[in-house]
Amino acid sequence: MRRIATAVTGLALLLGVMPALAANDATQNAPGTPPSVSTQTPTTTVTPPASDDNAASQALPQVFYGDADLPAPVKDLRQKLLAAIKTGELESLRPIINANGETPELSGGDSDDPIATLKLLAGDPKGREILAIMEDVLEAGYVHVDVGTPQEAYVWPYFARYPLDKLTGPQMVELFRLITAGDFQDMQDKGVYSFYRLGISPDGKWQFFEDGD
C-alpha cells in the first residue's frame, strides 16, 4: 500500500508540473510575442578623417622672418653678408668667403675665383646687380630644412622649399619682389622655384648661392 501511495503522489506532482511547463512554453512561442531584445547600446569609436585643409597646412614648411629665431652663428654670417653687400663692392665678400673654410657653391662656377664667378652672374661689369639680388634674397623669409641631416640648412628665400600652388596673396607679393610674373609662369610650368637661393649651415658656414631647379 505504501508503494502505491508513493507512486500516486509522484504521478500527481508530475501532472501538476507539466501544465505549467506547457503554459510557459506557449507564452514564449505565442504568435505576436516580441523576442527579448537587449537594451544595452554598443559603444563605437569613430575617428573622423583629416580634412584636406588640415593635411595641407601640416605639410607646409614654417616660414620665419628677420633673425630673431636664427642660431647665433647663422645670424652673425647673415649680418656680415648684408653689411658687405651694402658697400656696393663685390670684393667686400672675399674676406667672408676666405673665412668660410671652403667656397660656397655658386651658379656658373667656371672660375676658381668666387668673386669673378659672382661678377659673371651680374648684368653689369661691377657685379652690383648680383649684390642687389643677394640682398633681396637675404631680406626675404626663410625656412629651416633637412633638420638632423648633413644637409641641414637655413635657406633664403623660403620659396625654394615652398609649394608654389600654396602661396597666398601676400606671399605672392613677396615673391614678386624677387621675380617677374613671366618668371613665375615659367616656374609654375616646372613646378618649382628656380631663382636664386642662399643657404647657411647651423654652424654658420655659407653653403651655396645659386639659381636653377
C-alpha positions as a Python dict, from the first residue, in 0.01 Angstrom:
ca = {
    (1, 'M'): (0, 0, 0),
    (2, 'R'): (288, 241, 86),
    (3, 'R'): (443, 185, -260),
    (4, 'I'): (110, 255, -431),
    (5, 'A'): (61, 573, -230),
    (6, 'T'): (409, 694, -317),
    (7, 'A'): (353, 624, -686),
    (8, 'V'): (21, 806, -682),
    (9, 'T'): (178, 1105, -511),
    (10, 'G'): (464, 1122, -767),
    (11, 'L'): (219, 1095, -1055),
    (12, 'A'): (13, 1379, -914),
    (13, 'L'): (318, 1602, -882),
    (14, 'L'): (423, 1526, -1239),
    (15, 'L'): (76, 1604, -1373),
    (16, 'G'): (79, 1933, -1183),
    (17, 'V'): (413, 2047, -1323),
    (18, 'M'): (352, 1957, -1689),
    (19, 'P'): (66, 2209, -1746),
    (20, 'A'): (283, 2487, -1603),
    (21, 'L'): (572, 2399, -1831),
    (22, 'A'): (342, 2381, -2128),
    (23, 'A'): (188, 2718, -2046),
    (24, 'N'): (531, 2878, -2012),
    (25, 'D'): (644, 2732, -2344),
    (26, 'A'): (325, 2851, -2510),
    (27, 'T'): (380, 3203, -2379),
    (28, 'Q'): (736, 3216, -2514),
    (29, 'N'): (638, 3089, -2860),
    (30, 'A'): (299, 3253, -2898),
    (31, 'P'): (246, 3441, -3227),
    (32, 'G'): (291, 3817, -3195),
    (33, 'T'): (510, 3795, -2888),
    (34, 'P'): (823, 4008, -2949),
    (35, 'P'): (1157, 3838, -2883),
    (36, 'S'): (1371, 3953, -2597),
    (37, 'V'): (1592, 4246, -2705),
    (38, 'S'): (1896, 4378, -2519),
    (39, 'T'): (1866, 4748, -2431),
    (40, 'Q'): (2244, 4795, -2396),
    (41, 'T'): (2380, 5034, -2661),
    (42, 'P'): (2709, 4916, -2818),
    (43, 'T'): (2998, 5164, -2795),
    (44, 'T'): (3161, 5256, -3126),
    (45, 'T'): (3462, 5486, -3163),
    (46, 'V'): (3476, 5673, -3493),
    (47, 'T'): (3786, 5869, -3590),
    (48, 'P'): (3698, 6141, -3841),
    (49, 'P'): (3931, 6161, -4139),
    (50, 'A'): (4168, 6456, -4150),
    (51, 'S'): (4037, 6733, -4372),
    (52, 'D'): (4229, 6827, -4685),
    (53, 'D'): (4294, 7176, -4544),
    (54, 'N'): (4449, 7038, -4226),
    (55, 'A'): (4665, 6792, -4419),
    (56, 'A'): (4786, 7068, -4648),
    (57, 'S'): (4869, 7305, -4363),
    (58, 'Q'): (5065, 7032, -4185),
    (59, 'A'): (5272, 6969, -4498),
    (60, 'L'): (5371, 7333, -4549),
    (61, 'P'): (5709, 7436, -4405),
    (62, 'Q'): (5719, 7701, -4134),
    (63, 'V'): (5835, 8039, -4261),
    (64, 'F'): (6047, 8274, -4049),
    (65, 'Y'): (6137, 8640, -4093),
    (66, 'G'): (6423, 8854, -3965),
    (67, 'D'): (6694, 8698, -3750),
    (68, 'A'): (6530, 8657, -3406),
    (69, 'D'): (6492, 8279, -3450),
    (70, 'L'): (6832, 8216, -3608),
    (71, 'P'): (7115, 8040, -3423),
    (72, 'A'): (7391, 8284, -3333),
    (73, 'P'): (7641, 8159, -3599),
    (74, 'V'): (7378, 8184, -3874),
    (75, 'K'): (7264, 8526, -3758),
    (76, 'D'): (7624, 8650, -3749),
    (77, 'L'): (7701, 8538, -4105),
    (78, 'R'): (7378, 8685, -4240),
    (79, 'Q'): (7461, 9023, -4084),
    (80, 'K'): (7814, 9012, -4226),
    (81, 'L'): (7681, 8935, -4573),
    (82, 'L'): (7430, 9220, -4559),
    (83, 'A'): (7697, 9463, -4437),
    (84, 'A'): (7930, 9360, -4722),
    (85, 'I'): (7651, 9394, -4976),
    (86, 'K'): (7572, 9747, -4864),
    (87, 'T'): (7925, 9859, -4952),
    (88, 'G'): (7834, 9809, -5318),
    (89, 'E'): (8158, 9623, -5383),
    (90, 'L'): (8182, 9252, -5461),
    (91, 'E'): (8530, 9243, -5312),
    (92, 'S'): (8372, 9302, -4971),
    (93, 'L'): (8253, 8940, -4986),
    (94, 'R'): (8603, 8799, -5028),
    (95, 'P'): (8702, 8806, -4656),
    (96, 'I'): (8376, 8628, -4572),
    (97, 'I'): (8440, 8358, -4832),
    (98, 'N'): (8801, 8316, -4720),
    (99, 'A'): (8691, 8274, -4358),
    (100, 'N'): (8426, 8023, -4461),
    (101, 'G'): (8680, 7740, -4489),
    (102, 'E'): (8550, 7634, -4830),
    (103, 'T'): (8398, 7821, -5119),
    (104, 'P'): (8018, 7813, -5122),
    (105, 'E'): (7853, 7653, -5422),
    (106, 'L'): (7792, 7925, -5680),
    (107, 'S'): (7597, 7916, -6004),
    (108, 'G'): (7820, 7915, -6310),
    (109, 'G'): (8128, 7839, -6105),
    (110, 'D'): (8365, 7817, -6402),
    (111, 'S'): (8628, 8033, -6236),
    (112, 'D'): (8849, 7942, -5943),
    (113, 'D'): (8791, 8292, -5813),
    (114, 'P'): (8445, 8311, -5646),
    (115, 'I'): (8432, 8690, -5683),
    (116, 'A'): (8494, 8658, -6056),
    (117, 'T'): (8219, 8397, -6070),
    (118, 'L'): (7973, 8625, -5894),
    (119, 'K'): (8065, 8910, -6127),
    (120, 'L'): (7986, 8691, -6428),
    (121, 'L'): (7638, 8630, -6287),
    (122, 'A'): (7560, 9001, -6287),
    (123, 'G'): (7439, 9204, -6581),
    (124, 'D'): (7673, 9494, -6502),
    (125, 'P'): (8056, 9499, -6506),
    (126, 'K'): (8086, 9578, -6134),
    (127, 'G'): (7863, 9293, -6024),
    (128, 'R'): (7626, 9518, -5833),
    (129, 'E'): (7319, 9353, -5978),
    (130, 'I'): (7411, 9024, -5810),
    (131, 'L'): (7468, 9210, -5482),
    (132, 'A'): (7118, 9356, -5510),
    (133, 'I'): (6972, 9010, -5574),
    (134, 'M'): (7162, 8864, -5278),
    (135, 'E'): (7031, 9139, -5052),
    (136, 'D'): (6671, 9082, -5162),
    (137, 'V'): (6714, 8709, -5105),
    (138, 'L'): (6851, 8757, -4752),
    (139, 'E'): (6578, 9005, -4660),
    (140, 'A'): (6306, 8758, -4758),
    (141, 'G'): (6153, 8498, -4530),
    (142, 'Y'): (6346, 8174, -4478),
    (143, 'V'): (6294, 7808, -4387),
    (144, 'H'): (6490, 7563, -4174),
    (145, 'V'): (6527, 7247, -4383),
    (146, 'D'): (6666, 6891, -4368),
    (147, 'V'): (6687, 6908, -3988),
    (148, 'G'): (6910, 6642, -3835),
    (149, 'T'): (7085, 6555, -4163),
    (150, 'P'): (7423, 6658, -4307),
    (151, 'Q'): (7228, 6886, -4545),
    (152, 'E'): (7057, 7081, -4265),
    (153, 'A'): (7044, 7448, -4354),
    (154, 'Y'): (6867, 7780, -4323),
    (155, 'V'): (6753, 7872, -4672),
    (156, 'W'): (6652, 8211, -4816),
    (157, 'P'): (6405, 8276, -4968),
    (158, 'Y'): (6156, 8024, -4837),
    (159, 'F'): (6006, 7987, -5186),
    (160, 'A'): (6293, 7748, -5261),
    (161, 'R'): (6120, 7488, -5041),
    (162, 'Y'): (5759, 7604, -5056),
    (163, 'P'): (5494, 7466, -5296),
    (164, 'L'): (5415, 7745, -5541),
    (165, 'D'): (5049, 7644, -5570),
    (166, 'K'): (5003, 7703, -5196),
    (167, 'L'): (5123, 8064, -5191),
    (168, 'T'): (4877, 8316, -5052),
    (169, 'G'): (4813, 8663, -5194),
    (170, 'P'): (5058, 8835, -4955),
    (171, 'Q'): (5318, 8566, -5026),
    (172, 'M'): (5281, 8628, -5398),
    (173, 'V'): (5359, 8996, -5336),
    (174, 'E'): (5676, 8885, -5152),
    (175, 'L'): (5768, 8660, -5442),
    (176, 'F'): (5726, 8938, -5699),
    (177, 'R'): (5987, 9142, -5516),
    (178, 'L'): (6233, 8883, -5645),
    (179, 'I'): (6096, 8773, -5981),
    (180, 'T'): (5861, 8888, -6257),
    (181, 'A'): (5520, 8748, -6345),
    (182, 'G'): (5680, 8590, -6652),
    (183, 'D'): (5938, 8418, -6434),
    (184, 'F'): (5660, 8287, -6214),
    (185, 'Q'): (5477, 8140, -6511),
    (186, 'D'): (5791, 7951, -6610),
    (187, 'M'): (5830, 7825, -6253),
    (188, 'Q'): (5469, 7708, -6248),
    (189, 'D'): (5535, 7508, -6562),
    (190, 'K'): (5834, 7344, -6392),
    (191, 'G'): (5660, 7314, -6057),
    (192, 'V'): (5947, 7463, -5854),
    (193, 'Y'): (6105, 7796, -5763),
    (194, 'S'): (6416, 7833, -5978),
    (195, 'F'): (6559, 8177, -5897),
    (196, 'Y'): (6846, 8248, -5657),
    (197, 'R'): (6856, 8094, -5311),
    (198, 'L'): (7119, 8114, -5035),
    (199, 'G'): (7191, 7854, -4769),
    (200, 'I'): (7377, 7871, -4437),
    (201, 'S'): (7450, 7567, -4219),
    (202, 'P'): (7359, 7571, -3847),
    (203, 'D'): (7725, 7630, -3756),
    (204, 'G'): (7740, 7945, -3970),
    (205, 'K'): (7900, 7814, -4289),
    (206, 'W'): (7793, 7965, -4619),
    (207, 'Q'): (7681, 7663, -4820),
    (208, 'F'): (7552, 7796, -5150),
    (209, 'F'): (7423, 8087, -5355),
    (210, 'E'): (7276, 7955, -5676),
    (211, 'D'): (6979, 7954, -5906),
    (212, 'G'): (6816, 7689, -6122),
    (213, 'D'): (6596, 7392, -6044),
}
